[in-house]
XYZ file of C-alpha atoms in Angstrom:
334
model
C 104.530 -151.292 -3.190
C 108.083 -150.777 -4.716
C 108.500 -151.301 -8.187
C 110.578 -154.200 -9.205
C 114.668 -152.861 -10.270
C 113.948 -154.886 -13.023
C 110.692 -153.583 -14.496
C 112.078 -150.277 -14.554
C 115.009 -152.178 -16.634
C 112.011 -153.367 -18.863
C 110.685 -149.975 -19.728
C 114.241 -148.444 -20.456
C 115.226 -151.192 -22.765
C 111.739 -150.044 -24.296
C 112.602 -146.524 -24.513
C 116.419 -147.562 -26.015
C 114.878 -149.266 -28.945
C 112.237 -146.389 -29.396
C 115.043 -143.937 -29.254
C 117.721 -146.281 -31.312
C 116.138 -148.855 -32.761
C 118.300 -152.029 -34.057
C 118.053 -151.588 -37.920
C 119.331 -153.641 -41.264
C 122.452 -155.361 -40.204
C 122.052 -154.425 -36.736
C 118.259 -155.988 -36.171
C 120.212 -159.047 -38.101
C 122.658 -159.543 -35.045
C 120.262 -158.386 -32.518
C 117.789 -161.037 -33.345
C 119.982 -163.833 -33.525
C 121.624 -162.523 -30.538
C 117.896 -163.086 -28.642
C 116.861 -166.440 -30.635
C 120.510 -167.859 -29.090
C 119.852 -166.138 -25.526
C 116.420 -167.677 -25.157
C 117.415 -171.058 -26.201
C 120.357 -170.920 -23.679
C 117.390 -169.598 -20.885
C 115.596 -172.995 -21.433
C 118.763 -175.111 -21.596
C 119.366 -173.820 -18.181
C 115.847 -174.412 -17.303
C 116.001 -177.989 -18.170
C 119.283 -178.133 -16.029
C 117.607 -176.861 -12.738
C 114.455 -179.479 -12.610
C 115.653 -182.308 -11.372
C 114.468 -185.627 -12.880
C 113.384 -187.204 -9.734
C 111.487 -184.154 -8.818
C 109.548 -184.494 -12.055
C 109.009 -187.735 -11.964
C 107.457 -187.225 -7.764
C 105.724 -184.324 -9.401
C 103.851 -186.902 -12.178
C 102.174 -189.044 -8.827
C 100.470 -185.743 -8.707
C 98.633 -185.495 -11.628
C 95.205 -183.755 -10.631
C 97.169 -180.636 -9.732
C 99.099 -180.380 -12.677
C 95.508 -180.683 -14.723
C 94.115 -178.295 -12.463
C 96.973 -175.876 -13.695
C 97.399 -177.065 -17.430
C 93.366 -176.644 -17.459
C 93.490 -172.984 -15.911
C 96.532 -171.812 -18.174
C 95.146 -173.072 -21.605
C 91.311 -173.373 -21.063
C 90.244 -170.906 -18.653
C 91.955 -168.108 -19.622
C 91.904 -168.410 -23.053
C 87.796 -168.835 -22.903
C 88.194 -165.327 -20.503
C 90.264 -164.149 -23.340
C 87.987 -164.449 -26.175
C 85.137 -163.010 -23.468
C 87.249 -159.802 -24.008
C 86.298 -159.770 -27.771
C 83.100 -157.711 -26.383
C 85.602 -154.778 -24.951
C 86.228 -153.784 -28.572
C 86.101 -151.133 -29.524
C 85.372 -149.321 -26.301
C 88.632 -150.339 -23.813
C 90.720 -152.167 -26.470
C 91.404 -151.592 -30.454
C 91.688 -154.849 -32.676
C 95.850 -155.404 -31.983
C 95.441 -154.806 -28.146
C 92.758 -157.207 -28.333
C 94.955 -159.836 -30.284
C 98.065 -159.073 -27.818
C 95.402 -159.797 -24.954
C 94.058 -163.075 -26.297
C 97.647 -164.536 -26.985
C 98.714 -163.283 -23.857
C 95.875 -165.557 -22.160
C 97.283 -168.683 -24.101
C 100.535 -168.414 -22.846
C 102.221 -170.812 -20.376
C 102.556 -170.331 -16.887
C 105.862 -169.224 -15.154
C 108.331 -171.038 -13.235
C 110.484 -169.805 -11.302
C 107.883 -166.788 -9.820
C 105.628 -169.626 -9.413
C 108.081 -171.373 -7.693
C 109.333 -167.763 -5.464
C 106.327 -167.205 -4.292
C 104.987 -170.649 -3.371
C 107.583 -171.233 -1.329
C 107.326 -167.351 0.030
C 103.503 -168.417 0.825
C 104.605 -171.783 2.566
C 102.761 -173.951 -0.293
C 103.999 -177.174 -1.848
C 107.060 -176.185 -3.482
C 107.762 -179.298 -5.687
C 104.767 -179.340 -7.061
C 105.078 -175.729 -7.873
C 108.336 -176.535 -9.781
C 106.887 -179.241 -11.613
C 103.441 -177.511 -12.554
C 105.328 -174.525 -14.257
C 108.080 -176.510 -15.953
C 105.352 -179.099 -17.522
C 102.948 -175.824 -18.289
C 106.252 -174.095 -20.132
C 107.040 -178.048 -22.359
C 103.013 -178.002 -23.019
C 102.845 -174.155 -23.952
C 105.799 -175.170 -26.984
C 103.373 -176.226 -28.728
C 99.074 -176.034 -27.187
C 100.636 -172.063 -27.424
C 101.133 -172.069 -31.154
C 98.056 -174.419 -31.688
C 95.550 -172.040 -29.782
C 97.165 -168.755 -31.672
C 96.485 -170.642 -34.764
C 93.015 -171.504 -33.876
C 91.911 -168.495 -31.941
C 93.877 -165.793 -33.464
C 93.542 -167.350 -37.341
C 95.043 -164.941 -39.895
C 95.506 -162.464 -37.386
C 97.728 -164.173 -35.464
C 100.598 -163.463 -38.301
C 102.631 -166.221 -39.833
C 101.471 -169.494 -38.015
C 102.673 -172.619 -39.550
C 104.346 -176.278 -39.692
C 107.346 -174.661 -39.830
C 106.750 -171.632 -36.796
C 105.988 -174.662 -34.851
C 108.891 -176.167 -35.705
C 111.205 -173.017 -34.935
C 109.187 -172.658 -31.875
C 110.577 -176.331 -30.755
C 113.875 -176.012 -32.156
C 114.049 -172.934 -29.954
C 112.474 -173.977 -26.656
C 111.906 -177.479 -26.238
C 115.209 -178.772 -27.708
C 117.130 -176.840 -25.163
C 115.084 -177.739 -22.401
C 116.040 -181.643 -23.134
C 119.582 -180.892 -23.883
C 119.489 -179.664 -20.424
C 118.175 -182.140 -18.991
C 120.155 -184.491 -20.474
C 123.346 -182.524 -19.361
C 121.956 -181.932 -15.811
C 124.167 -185.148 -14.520
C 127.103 -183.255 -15.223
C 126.195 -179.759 -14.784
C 123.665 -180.045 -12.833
C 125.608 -179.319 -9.585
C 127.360 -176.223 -11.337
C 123.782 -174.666 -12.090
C 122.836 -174.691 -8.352
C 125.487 -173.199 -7.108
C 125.372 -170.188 -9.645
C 122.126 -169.801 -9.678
C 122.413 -166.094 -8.317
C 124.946 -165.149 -11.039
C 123.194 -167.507 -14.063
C 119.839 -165.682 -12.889
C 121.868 -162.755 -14.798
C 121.368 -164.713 -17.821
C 117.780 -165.301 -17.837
C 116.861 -161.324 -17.034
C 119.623 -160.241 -20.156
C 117.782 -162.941 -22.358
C 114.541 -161.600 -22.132
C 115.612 -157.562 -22.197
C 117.730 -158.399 -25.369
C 114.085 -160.024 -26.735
C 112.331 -156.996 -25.520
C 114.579 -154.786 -27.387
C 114.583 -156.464 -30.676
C 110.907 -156.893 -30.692
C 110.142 -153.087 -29.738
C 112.618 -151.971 -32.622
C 110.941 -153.899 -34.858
C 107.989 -152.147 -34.444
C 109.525 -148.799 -34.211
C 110.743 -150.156 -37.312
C 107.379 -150.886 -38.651
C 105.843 -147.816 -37.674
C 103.466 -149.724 -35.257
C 103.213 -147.478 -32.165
C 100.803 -144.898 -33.846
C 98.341 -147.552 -33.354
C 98.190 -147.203 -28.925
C 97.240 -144.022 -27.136
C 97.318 -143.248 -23.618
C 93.436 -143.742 -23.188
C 93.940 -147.331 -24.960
C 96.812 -148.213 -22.480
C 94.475 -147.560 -19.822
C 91.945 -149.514 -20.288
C 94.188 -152.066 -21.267
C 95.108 -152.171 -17.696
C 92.174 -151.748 -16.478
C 91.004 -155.296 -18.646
C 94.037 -157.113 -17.479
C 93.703 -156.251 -13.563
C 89.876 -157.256 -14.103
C 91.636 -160.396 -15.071
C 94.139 -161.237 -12.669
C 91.768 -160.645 -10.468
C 89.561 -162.931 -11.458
C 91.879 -166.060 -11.866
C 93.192 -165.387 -9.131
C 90.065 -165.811 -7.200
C 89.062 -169.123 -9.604
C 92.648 -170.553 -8.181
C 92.277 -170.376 -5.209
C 88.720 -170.988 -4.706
C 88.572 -173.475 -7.009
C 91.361 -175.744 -6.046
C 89.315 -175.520 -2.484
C 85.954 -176.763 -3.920
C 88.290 -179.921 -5.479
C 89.788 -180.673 -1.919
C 92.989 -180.037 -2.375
C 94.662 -178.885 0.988
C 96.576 -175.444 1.555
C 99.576 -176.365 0.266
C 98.620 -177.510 -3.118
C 95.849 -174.469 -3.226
C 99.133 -172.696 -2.964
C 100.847 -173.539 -5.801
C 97.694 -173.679 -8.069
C 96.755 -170.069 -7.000
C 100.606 -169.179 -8.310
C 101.116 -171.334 -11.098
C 97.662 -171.531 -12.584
C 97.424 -167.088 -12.345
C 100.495 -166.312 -14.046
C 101.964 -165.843 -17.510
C 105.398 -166.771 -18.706
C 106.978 -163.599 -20.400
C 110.226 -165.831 -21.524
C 108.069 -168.388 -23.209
C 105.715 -165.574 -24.638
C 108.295 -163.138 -25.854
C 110.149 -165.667 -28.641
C 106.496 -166.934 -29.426
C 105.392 -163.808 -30.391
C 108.357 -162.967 -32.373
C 107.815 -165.825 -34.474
C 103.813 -165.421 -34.796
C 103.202 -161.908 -35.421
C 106.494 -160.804 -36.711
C 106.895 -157.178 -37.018
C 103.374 -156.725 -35.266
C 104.928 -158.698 -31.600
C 105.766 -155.519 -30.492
C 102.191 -154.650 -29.750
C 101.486 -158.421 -29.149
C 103.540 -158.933 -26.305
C 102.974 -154.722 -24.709
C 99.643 -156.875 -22.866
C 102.202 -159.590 -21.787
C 104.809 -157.221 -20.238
C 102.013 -155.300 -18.431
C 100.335 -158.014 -17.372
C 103.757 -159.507 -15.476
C 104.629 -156.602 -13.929
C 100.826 -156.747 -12.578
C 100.852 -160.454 -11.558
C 104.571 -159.585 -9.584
C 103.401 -156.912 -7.403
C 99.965 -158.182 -6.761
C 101.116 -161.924 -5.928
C 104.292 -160.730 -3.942
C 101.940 -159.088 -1.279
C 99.104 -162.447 -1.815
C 102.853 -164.284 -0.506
C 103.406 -162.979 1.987
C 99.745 -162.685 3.376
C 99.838 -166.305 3.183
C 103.078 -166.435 4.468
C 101.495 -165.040 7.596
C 98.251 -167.136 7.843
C 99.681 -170.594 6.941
C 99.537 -171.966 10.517
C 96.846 -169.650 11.641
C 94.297 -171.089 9.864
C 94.250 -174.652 11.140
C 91.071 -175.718 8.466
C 93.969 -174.756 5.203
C 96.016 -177.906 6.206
C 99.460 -178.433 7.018
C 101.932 -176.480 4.454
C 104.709 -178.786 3.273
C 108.246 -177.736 4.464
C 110.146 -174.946 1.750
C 113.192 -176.106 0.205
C 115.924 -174.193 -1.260
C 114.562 -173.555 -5.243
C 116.336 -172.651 -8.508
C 115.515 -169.659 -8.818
C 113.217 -166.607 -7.522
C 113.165 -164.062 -10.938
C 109.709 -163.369 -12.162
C 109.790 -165.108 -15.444
């Protein structure tokens, strides 16, 4: 399988901040720089769903609960399963950066690539992910603080808070603005999907040179990294099988299996990346390394799932009829 332009983007922004680090005035302007970027990300994200498809998507309320149930009870309860890998496959922080990757919200426009790649309900794949990102902004921050307790760094009224002020309020401005722009943010998506991949290297990069800063790296070795992948393919595996299977045993047809299997498997790394940086601080470096290995995982494994089902949709006449694809927002893997 190739390996996505981008991730290879992902690991040199990586080695730019191990090799120059953003420091004193420079980390300043760097992290404002990324608080601004990702705020602008879900403004634009609040532009692209269209009201009316939101409000078709709500009708269809035991498929969103089937995906708001996998993305913040399932996987968290696999998450804190892992707690009996340490210390063998994970150390304490890998084990934290594992749990709060498992409590963050799905993804939506991968969700929404590969559903309608796959031939699945599209629409309801646009509305599962955006209501998963608007529930994350705050069950995301809850569940760190309950799960994660003083290890999950500096949760409180006010992280919340910055949390909202970051995310949510964008994504209403947004909407708010879509009768106007709207139109504008269709027609560039290609160029405004720019936007989105800058936003979250420039968070990479500030987190990563924070912990360079902090001296945090000493704390992962090769062997750790391993089995850290080892652990996170164990789990994409298995939610991806409790999807798909799953969404069969409550009668849903192929279409809507479709965008369960895609929304309900996947992890937002735009929604987790300006968590973490306001959880763990100068620690999100290593928080967020199982979040950026587990998306480059969940990419590659459920581009070639896509286009498998891409293949079988009308060969398998017991899966149902798959609704017709429409043009989407956006296909980037956030």
């Amino acid at each position: 399988m190739p390996v996505d332009p981008y991730i290879l983007l992902l690991l040199g922004t990586v080695g730019l901040a191990a090799l120059l680090p953003a420091r004193g005035t420079g980390a300043d302007v760097a992290s404002g720089a990324s608080t601004a970027a990702i705020a602008f990300l879900f403004f634009l994200y609040g532009a692209r769903l269209s009201t009316r498809e939101a409000m078709d998507g709500l009708r269809h309320w035991r498929l969103h609960v089937t995906v708001l149930a996998c993305t913040f009870v399932v996987f968290p309860l696999l998450g804190l399963a892992s707690r009996g890998l340490v210390p063998v496959f994970l150390t304490d922080p890998l084990y934290q950066g594992l749990l709060f990757l498992t409590l963050v919200p799905s993804t939506i426009q991968s969700s929404i690539a590969f559903t309608s790649i796959a031939r699945g309900n599209v629409p309801a794949a646009i509305c599962a992910g955006s209501f998963s990102s608007l529930v994350g902004i705050v069950a995301t921050p809850l569940l760190a603080a309950a799960l994660l307790g003083g290890d999950g760094g500096g949760f409180s009224a006010d992280s919340l808070v910055e949390i909202v002020l970051q995310l949510l309020v964008p994504f209403v401005a947004g909407q708010v603005l879509r009768r106007w722009i709207g139109g504008f943010v269709t027609r560039h998506k290609k160029v405004l999907g720019l936007v989105d991949r800058g936003s979250i290297l420039l968070v990479v990069y500030t987190a990563f040179s924070e912990g360079m800063v902090e001296g945090v790296w000493h704390q992962v070795s090769p062997v750790r990294l391993a089995g850290l992948l080892a652990v996170e393919a164990v789990l994409l595996a298995v939610m991806l099988l409790l999807t798909w299977y799953g969404a069969k045993a409550l009668r849903f047809d192929r279409a809507d299996r479709v965008a369960i299997q895609f929304a309900g498997s996947k992890k937002s790394l735009a929604a987790g990346l300006p968590m973490a940086s306001v959880l763990f601080g100068a620690q999100a470096s290593l928080a967020v390394l199982p979040l950026m290995l587990f998306h480059q995982m969940q990419l590659m494994v459920c581009a070639v799932i896509a286009k498998r089902r891409s293949h079988d949709a009308q060969a398998d006449p017991d899966e149902g009829p798959a609704v017709p694809v429409r043009a989407t927002a956006g296909t980037g893997g956030r």
